[in-house]
Coordinates of C-alpha atoms and ligand atoms in Angstrom, one line a residue:
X1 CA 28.9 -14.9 17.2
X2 CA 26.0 -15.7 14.8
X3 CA 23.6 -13.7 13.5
X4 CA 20.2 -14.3 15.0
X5 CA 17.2 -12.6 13.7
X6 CA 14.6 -11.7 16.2
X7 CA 11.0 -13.4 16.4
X8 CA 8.3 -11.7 17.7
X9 CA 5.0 -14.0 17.1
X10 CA 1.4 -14.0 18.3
X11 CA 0.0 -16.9 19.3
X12 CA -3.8 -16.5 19.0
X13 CA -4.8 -19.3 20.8
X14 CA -8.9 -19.6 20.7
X15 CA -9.4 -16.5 19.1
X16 CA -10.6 -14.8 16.1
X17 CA -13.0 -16.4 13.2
X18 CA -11.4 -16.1 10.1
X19 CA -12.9 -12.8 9.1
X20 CA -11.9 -11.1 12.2
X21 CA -8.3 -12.8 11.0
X22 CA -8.1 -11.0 8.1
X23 CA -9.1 -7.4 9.2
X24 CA -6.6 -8.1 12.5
X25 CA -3.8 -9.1 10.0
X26 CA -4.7 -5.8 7.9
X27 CA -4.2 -3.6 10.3
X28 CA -0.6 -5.2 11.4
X29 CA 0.5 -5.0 8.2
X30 CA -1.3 -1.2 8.2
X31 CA 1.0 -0.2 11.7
X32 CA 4.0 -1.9 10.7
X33 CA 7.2 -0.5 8.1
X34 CA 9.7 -2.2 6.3
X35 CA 12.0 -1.6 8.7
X36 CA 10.4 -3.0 11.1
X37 CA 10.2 -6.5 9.1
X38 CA 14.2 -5.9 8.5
X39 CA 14.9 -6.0 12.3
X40 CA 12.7 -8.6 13.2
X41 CA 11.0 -11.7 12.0
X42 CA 6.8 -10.8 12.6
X43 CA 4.4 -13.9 12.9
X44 CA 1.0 -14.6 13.8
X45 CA -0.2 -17.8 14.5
X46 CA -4.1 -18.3 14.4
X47 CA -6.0 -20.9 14.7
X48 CA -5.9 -23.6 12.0
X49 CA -9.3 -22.2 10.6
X50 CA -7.3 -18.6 9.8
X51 CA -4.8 -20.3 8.0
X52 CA -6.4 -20.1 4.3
X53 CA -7.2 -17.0 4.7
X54 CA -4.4 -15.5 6.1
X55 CA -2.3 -17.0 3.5
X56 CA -4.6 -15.0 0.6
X57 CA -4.2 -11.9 2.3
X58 CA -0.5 -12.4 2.9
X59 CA 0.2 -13.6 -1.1
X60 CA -2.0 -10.9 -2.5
X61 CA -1.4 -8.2 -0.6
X62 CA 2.8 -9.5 -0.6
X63 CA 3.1 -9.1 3.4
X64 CA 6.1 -9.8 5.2
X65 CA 4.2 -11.3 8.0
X66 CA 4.9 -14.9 8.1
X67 CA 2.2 -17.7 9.7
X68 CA 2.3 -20.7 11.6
X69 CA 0.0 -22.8 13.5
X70 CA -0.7 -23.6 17.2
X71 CA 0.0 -27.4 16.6
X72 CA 0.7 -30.1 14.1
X73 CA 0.0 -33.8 14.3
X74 CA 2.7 -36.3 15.0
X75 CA 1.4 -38.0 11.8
X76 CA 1.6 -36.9 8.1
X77 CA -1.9 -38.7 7.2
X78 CA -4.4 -41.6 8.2
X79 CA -7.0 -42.2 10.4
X80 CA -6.2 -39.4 12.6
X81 CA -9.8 -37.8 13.3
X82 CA -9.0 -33.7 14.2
X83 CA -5.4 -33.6 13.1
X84 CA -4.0 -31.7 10.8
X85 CA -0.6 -32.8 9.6
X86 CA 2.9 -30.8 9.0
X87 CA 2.0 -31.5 4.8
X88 CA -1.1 -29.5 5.0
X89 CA 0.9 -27.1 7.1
X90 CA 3.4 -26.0 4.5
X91 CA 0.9 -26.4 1.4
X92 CA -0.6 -23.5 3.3
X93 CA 2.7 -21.5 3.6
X94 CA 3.2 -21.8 7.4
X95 CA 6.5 -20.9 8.0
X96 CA 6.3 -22.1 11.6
X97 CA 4.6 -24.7 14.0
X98 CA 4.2 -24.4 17.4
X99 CA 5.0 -27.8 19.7
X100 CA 4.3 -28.4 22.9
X101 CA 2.6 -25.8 24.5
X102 CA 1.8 -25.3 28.0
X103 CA -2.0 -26.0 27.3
X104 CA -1.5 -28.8 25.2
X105 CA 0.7 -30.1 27.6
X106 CA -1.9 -29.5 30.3
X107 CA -5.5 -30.2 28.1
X108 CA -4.4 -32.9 25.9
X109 CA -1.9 -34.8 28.2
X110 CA 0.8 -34.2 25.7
X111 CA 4.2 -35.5 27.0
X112 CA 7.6 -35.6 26.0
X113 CA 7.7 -38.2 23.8
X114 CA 4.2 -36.6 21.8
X115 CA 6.2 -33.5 21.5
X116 CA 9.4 -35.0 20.6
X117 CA 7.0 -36.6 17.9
X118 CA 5.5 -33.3 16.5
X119 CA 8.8 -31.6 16.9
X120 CA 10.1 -34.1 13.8
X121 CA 7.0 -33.9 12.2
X122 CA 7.3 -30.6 11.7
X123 CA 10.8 -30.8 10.9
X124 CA 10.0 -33.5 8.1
X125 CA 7.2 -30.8 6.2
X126 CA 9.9 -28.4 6.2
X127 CA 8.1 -26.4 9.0
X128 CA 10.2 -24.9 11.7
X129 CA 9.1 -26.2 15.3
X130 CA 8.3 -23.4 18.0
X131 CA 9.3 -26.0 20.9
X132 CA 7.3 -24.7 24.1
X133 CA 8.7 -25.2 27.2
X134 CA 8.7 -24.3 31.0
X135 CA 7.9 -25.0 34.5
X136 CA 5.3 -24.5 36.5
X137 CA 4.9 -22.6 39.7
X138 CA 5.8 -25.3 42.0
X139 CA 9.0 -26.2 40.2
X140 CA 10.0 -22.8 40.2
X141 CA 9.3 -22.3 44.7
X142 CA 11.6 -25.3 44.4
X143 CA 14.2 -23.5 42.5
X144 CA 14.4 -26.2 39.9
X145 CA 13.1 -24.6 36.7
X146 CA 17.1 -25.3 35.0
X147 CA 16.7 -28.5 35.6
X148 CA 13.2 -29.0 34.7
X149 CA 12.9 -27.2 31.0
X150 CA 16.3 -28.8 30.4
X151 CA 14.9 -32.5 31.1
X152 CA 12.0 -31.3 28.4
X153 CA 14.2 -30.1 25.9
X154 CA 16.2 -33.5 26.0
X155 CA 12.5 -35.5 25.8
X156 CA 11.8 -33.3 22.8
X157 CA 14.9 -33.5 20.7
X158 CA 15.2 -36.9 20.7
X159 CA 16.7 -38.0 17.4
X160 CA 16.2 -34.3 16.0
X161 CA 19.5 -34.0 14.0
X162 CA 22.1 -31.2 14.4
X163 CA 21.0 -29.5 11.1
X164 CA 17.7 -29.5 12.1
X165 CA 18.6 -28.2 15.7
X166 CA 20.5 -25.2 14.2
X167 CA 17.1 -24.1 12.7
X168 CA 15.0 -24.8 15.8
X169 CA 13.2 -22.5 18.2
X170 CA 12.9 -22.7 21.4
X171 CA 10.2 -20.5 23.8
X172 CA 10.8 -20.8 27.3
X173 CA 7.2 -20.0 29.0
X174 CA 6.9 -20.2 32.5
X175 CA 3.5 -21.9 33.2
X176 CA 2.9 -19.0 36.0
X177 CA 3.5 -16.5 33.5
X178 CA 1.3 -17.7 31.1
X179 CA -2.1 -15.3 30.8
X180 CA -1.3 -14.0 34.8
X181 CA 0.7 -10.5 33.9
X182 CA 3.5 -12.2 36.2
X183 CA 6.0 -11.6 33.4
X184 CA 9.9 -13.7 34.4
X185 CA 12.1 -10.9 35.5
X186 CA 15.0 -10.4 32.5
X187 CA 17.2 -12.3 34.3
X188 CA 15.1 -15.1 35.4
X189 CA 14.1 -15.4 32.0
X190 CA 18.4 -15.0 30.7
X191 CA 18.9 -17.9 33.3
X192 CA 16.8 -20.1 31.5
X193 CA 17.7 -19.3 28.3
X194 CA 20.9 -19.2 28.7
X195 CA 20.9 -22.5 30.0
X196 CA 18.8 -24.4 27.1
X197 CA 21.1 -22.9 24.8
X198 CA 24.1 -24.0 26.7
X199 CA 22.4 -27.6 26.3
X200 CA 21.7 -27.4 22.7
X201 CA 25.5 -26.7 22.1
X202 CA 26.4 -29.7 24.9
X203 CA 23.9 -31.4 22.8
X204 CA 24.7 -30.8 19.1
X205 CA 27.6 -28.1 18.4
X206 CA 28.4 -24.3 18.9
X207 CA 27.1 -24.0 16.2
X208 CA 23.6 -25.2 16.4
X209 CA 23.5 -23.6 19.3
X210 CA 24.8 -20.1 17.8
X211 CA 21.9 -20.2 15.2
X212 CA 18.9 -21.5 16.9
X213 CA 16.7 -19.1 18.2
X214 CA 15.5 -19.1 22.4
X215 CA 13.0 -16.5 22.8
X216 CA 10.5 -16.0 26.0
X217 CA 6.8 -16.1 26.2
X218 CA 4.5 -15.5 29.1
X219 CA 3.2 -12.1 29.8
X220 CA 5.1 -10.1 27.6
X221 CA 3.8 -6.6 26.3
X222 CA 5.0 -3.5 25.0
X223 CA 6.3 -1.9 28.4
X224 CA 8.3 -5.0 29.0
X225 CA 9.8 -6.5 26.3
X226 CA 13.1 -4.3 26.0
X227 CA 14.4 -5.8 28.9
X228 CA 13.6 -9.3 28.2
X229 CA 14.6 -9.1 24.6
X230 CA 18.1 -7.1 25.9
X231 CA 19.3 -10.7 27.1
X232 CA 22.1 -11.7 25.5
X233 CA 20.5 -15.4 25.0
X234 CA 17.1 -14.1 24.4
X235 CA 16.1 -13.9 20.8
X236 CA 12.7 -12.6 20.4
X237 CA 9.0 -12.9 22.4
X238 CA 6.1 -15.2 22.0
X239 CA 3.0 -13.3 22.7
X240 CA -0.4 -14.8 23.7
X241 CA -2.9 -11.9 24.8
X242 CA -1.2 -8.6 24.0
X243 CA -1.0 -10.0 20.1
X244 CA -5.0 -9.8 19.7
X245 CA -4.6 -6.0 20.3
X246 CA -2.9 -5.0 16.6
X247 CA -1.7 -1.6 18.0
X248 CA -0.1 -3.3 21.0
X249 CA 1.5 -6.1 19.0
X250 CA 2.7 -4.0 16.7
X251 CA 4.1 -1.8 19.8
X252 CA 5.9 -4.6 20.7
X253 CA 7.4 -6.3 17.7
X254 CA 9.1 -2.6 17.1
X255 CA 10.3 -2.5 20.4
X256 CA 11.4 -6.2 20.1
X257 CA 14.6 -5.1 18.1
Ligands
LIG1 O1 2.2 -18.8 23.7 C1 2.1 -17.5 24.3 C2 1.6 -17.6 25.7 O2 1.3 -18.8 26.2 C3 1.7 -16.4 26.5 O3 0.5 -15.9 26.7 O4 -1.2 -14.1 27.2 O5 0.8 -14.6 28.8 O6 1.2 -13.5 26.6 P1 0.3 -14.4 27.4

């Protein structure tokens, strides 16, 4: 079976000015070992304004914390007032972008097709794509959440190529999990999981599907990531509110091994 590192990354959202960036990122670094970085891949991902000076801090202090964003534009350049484009992305280091999330999908009207969009764009800069995806709570009373997240992983991988799908990642984040504390049981989060990566290797090959990462947002915090990250499909956690609190975050991405 292949290897799979672990990713454990913060998603800031709206949150932190870049100087509260920099001391937050400090005191990561400060709580975390280098064994820690050898079990698991550690990321924060600020918001776009963080992003220079994260990426100082990061090359002159060498950090092993990689950095993404929360979005990236479907377009590289042009006359795209507040975008910022996959280029500017990796000029800045980002290692990762995310795609898709719940509250783009909800605030901005972002569909498939947008996200199927960014997902390449990313791709294209050499970023890799966090894909977000997951139902909310009406689809899961119905008992249709399989069906659901696969029908957006199919919109979003559109023409993505099975090179590119090997190095994708995936997070499956219930909509009702998101910010509530109503955290997917393990193995409602495994039946998910499981599933999309079943698709991905329906889609492309074992292969792609052996190396691509699924890991599970929504809720997750110290005392409950062990048994979501002890999945066999689940590869890692991405964390919205419990990643603003260093000691917590840094809690978590040990126990995220
Ligand atoms: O992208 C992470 C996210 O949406 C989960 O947020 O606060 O429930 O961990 P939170």
């Amino acid at each position: 079976m292949a290897e799979r590192k672990p990713l454990i990354a913060g998603n800031w959202k709206l949150n932190n000015n870049h100087l509260e960036a920099i001391a937050l990122v400090q005191k990561l670094a400060f709580s975390l070992k280098d064994t820690d970085f050898d079990a698991a891949e550690i990321a924060v991902l600020p918001p776009f304004t963080n992003l220079r000076s994260v990426q100082t801090l990061v090359d002159g202090d060498k950090l092993r914390i990689v950095y993404g964003a929360q979005d990236v534009s479907a377009h590289e350049k042009g006359a795209y007032t507040g975008e910022v484009s996959g280029p500017m992305l990796a000029k800045l280091g980002c290692t990762y972008a995310l795609a898709g999330h719940s509250e783009r999908r909800e605030y901005h009207r972002e569909d498939d097709a947008l996200v199927n969009q960014k997902v390449k764009a990313a791709f294209a800069a050499d970023l890799t794509p966090i894909l977000c995806l997951g139902e909310g709570l009406d689809v899961r009373k119905a008992g249709d959440q399989v069906s659901h997240t696969l029908a957006q992983l199919e919109g979003a991988l559109k023409d993505v190529t099975a090179e590119q799908a090997a190095r994708l990642v995936v997070a499956y984040e219930p909509v009702w999990a998101i910010g509530t504390g109503e955290v997917a049981t393990p193995d409602d989060a495994q039946e998910v999981c499981g599933a999309l990566r079943g698709r991905l290797g329906e889609l492309y090959s074992d292969e792609a599907a052996g190396t691509a990462r699924v890991i599970y947002g929504g809720s997750v915090k110290s005392d409950n990531i062990a048994g979501i990250i002890g999945q066999e499909d689940i590869d890692g956690a991405l964390v919205g509110g419990a990643s603003l609190k260093p000691d917590e975050f840094a809690k978590l991405a040990r126990l995220g091994r």
